Short mmCIF file of C-alpha atoms in Angstrom, two decimals:
data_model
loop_
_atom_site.label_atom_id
_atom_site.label_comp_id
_atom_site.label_asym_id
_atom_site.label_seq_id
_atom_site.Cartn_x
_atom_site.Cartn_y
_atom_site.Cartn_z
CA UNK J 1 0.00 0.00 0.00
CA UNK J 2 1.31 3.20 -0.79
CA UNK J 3 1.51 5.79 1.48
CA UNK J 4 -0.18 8.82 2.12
CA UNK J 5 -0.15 11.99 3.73
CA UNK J 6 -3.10 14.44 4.50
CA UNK J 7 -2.51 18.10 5.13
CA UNK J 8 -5.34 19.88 6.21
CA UNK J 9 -5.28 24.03 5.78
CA UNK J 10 -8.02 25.18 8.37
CA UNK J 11 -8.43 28.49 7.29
CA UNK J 12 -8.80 30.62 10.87
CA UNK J 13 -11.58 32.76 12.13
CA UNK J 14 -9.88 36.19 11.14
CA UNK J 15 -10.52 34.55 7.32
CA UNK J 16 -14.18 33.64 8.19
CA UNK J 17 -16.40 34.42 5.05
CA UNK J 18 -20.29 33.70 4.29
CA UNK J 19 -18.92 32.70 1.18
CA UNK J 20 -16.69 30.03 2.82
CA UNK J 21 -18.86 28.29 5.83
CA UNK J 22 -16.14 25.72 6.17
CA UNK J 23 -13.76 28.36 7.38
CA UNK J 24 -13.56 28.46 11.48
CA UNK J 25 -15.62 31.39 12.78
CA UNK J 26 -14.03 31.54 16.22
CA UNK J 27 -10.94 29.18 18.28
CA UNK J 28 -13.49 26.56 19.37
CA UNK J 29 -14.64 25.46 15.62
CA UNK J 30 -10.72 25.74 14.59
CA UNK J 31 -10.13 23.58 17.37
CA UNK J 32 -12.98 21.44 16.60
CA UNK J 33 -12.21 21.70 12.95
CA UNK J 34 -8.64 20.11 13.23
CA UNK J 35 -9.94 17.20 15.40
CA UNK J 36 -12.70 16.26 12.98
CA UNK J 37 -10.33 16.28 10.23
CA UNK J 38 -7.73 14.19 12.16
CA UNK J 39 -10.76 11.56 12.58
CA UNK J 40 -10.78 11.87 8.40
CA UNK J 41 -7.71 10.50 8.10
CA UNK J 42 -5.82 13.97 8.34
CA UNK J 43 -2.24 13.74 9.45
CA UNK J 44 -1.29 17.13 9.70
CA UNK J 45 -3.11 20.00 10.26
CA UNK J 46 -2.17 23.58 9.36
CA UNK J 47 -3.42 27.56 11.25
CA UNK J 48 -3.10 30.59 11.14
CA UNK J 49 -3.37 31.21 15.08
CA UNK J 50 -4.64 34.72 16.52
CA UNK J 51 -3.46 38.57 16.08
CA UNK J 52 -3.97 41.45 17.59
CA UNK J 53 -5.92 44.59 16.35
CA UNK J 54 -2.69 45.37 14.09
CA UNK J 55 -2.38 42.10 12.49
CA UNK J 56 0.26 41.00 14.89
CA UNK J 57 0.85 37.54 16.02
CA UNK J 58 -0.32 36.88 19.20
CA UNK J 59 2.41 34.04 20.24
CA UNK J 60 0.65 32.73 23.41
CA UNK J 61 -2.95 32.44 21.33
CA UNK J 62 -1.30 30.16 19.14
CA UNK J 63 0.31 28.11 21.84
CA UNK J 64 -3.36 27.89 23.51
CA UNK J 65 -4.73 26.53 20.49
CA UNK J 66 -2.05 23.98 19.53
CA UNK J 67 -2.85 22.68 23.20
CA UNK J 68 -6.36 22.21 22.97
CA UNK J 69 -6.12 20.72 19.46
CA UNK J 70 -3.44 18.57 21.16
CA UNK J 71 -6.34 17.44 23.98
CA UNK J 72 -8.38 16.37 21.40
CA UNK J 73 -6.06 14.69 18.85
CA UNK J 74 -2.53 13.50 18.08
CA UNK J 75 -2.66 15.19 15.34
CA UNK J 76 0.50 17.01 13.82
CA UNK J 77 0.11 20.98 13.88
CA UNK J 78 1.75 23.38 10.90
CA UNK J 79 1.80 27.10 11.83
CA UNK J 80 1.18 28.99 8.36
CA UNK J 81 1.87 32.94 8.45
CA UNK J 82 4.88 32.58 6.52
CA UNK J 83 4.81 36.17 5.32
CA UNK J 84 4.47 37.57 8.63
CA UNK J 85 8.13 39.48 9.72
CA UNK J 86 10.39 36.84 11.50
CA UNK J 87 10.87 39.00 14.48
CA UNK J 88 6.93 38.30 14.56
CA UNK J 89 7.32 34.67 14.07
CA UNK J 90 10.00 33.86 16.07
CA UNK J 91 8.25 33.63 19.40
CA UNK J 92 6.33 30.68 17.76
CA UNK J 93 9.39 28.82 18.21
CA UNK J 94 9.98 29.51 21.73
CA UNK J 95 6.40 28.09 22.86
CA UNK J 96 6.41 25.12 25.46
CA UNK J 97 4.09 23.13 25.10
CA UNK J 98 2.12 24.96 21.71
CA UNK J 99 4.91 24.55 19.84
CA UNK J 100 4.33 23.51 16.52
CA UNK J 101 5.70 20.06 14.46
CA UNK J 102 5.75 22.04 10.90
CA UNK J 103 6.47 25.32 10.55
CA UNK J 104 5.23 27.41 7.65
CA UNK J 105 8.84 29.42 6.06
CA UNK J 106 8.12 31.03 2.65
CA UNK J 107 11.67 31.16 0.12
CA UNK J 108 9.92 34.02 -2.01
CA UNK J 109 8.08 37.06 -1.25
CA UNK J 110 5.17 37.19 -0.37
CA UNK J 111 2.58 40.01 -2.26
CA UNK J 112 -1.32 39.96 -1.92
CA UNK J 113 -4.61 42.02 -1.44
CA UNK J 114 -6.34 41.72 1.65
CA UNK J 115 -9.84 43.00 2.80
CA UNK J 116 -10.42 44.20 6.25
CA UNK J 117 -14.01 44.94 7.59
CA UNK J 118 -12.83 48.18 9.08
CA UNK J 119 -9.98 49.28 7.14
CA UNK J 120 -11.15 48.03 3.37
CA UNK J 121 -9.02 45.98 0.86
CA UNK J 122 -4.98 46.97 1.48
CA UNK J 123 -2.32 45.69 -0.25
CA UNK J 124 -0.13 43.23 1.53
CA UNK J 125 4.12 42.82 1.14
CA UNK J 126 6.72 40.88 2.74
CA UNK J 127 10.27 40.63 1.93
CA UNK J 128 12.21 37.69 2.92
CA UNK J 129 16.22 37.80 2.49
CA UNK J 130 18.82 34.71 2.20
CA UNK J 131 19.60 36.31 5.52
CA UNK J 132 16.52 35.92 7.20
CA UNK J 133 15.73 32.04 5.35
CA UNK J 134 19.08 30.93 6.48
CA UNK J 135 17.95 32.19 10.62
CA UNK J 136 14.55 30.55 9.90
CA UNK J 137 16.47 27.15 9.10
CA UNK J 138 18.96 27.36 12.17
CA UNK J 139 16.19 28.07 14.36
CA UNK J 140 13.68 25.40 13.72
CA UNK J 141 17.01 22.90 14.22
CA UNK J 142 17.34 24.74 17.54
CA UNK J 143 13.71 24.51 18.71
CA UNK J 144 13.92 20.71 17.06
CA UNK J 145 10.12 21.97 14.49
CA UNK J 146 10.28 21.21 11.12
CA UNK J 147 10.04 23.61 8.47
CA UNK J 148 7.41 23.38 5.77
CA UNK J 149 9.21 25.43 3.09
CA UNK J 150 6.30 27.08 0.96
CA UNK J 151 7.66 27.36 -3.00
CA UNK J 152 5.39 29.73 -4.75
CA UNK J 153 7.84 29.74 -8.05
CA UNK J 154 11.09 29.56 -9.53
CA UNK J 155 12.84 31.77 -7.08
CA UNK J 156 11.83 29.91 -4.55
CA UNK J 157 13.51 26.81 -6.09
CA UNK J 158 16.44 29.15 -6.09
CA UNK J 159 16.19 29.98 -2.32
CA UNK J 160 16.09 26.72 -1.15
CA UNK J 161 19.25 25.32 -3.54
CA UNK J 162 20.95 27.70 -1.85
CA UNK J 163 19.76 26.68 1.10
CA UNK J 164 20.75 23.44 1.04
CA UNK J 165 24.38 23.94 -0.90
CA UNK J 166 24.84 25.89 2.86
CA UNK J 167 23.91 23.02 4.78
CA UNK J 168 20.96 24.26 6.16
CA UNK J 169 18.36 21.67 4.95
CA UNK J 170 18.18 18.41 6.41
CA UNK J 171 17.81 15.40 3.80
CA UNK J 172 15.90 13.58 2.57
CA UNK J 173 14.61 16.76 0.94
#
């Protein structure tokens, strides 16, 4: 039998959309939301966990949520956010007990339109530099998570060659 893994993307409430009723709406139904797709056959699920009123991550709200998916399930947990600012992202690392498995590290930039129900539809941009991808790899080795490196095109290939030419990416890759 061949095998087979299942990734589940959960969306997360601040995404919530009439449009999209499978999307969260609050913590609980994410929570609930990873555990019913664990009992599907899902092996990993993946979050976007909560912000503040800027958009910033909110470190501890992500930990809580990993542990009550965690009291649920055995589920593996992926934080996404990959654009998000590493300074932002690196307290995800640090959490005890909600620390991920996966970890979400994007090789390209990242540019998109987002809508706000306040502020309207803004425009979106992160930069990430061989710099900051090459601290991203040390550090998950240091907090022993495993990162999920997103490859949205051909400079992304690039990226992560270099990457690994530096050492920085376990194998098999």
């Amino acid at each position: 039998m061949e095998k087979l893994i299942i990734f589940a993307a959960l969306g997360y409430p601040g995404s919530a959309n009439p449009a999209l009723p499978a999307i969260p709406a609050t913590w609980e139904e994410l929570v609930e939301s990873a555990a019913a797709a664990r009992a599907a056959g899902a092996s990993i699920v993946h979050f976007h966990g909560p912000h503040d009123e800027q958009g910033r991550i909110i470190p501890d709200g992500w930990g809580r949520v990993t542990e009550e998916i965690r009291k649920r399930c055995d589920v593996l947990i992926d934080f996404g956010q990959a654009g998000a600012p590493w300074e932002e992202r690196k307290p995800l690392l640090q959490l005890d007990t909600g620390k991920p498995d996966f970890f979400a590290v994007s090789l390209t930039n990242h540019d998109y339109r987002r809508r706000h129900p306040d502020r309207g539809d803004y425009d979106v941009y992160y930069s990430h530099t061989r710099q900051e991808l090459e601290e991203y790899a040390r550090s998950c080795v240091e907090y022993g998570v495993k990162p999920h490196w997103e490859i949205w095109h051909a400079g992304g290939l690039w990226n992560f060659e270099y990457l690994a030419k530096q050492g920085l990416v376990a194998k098999p890759h």
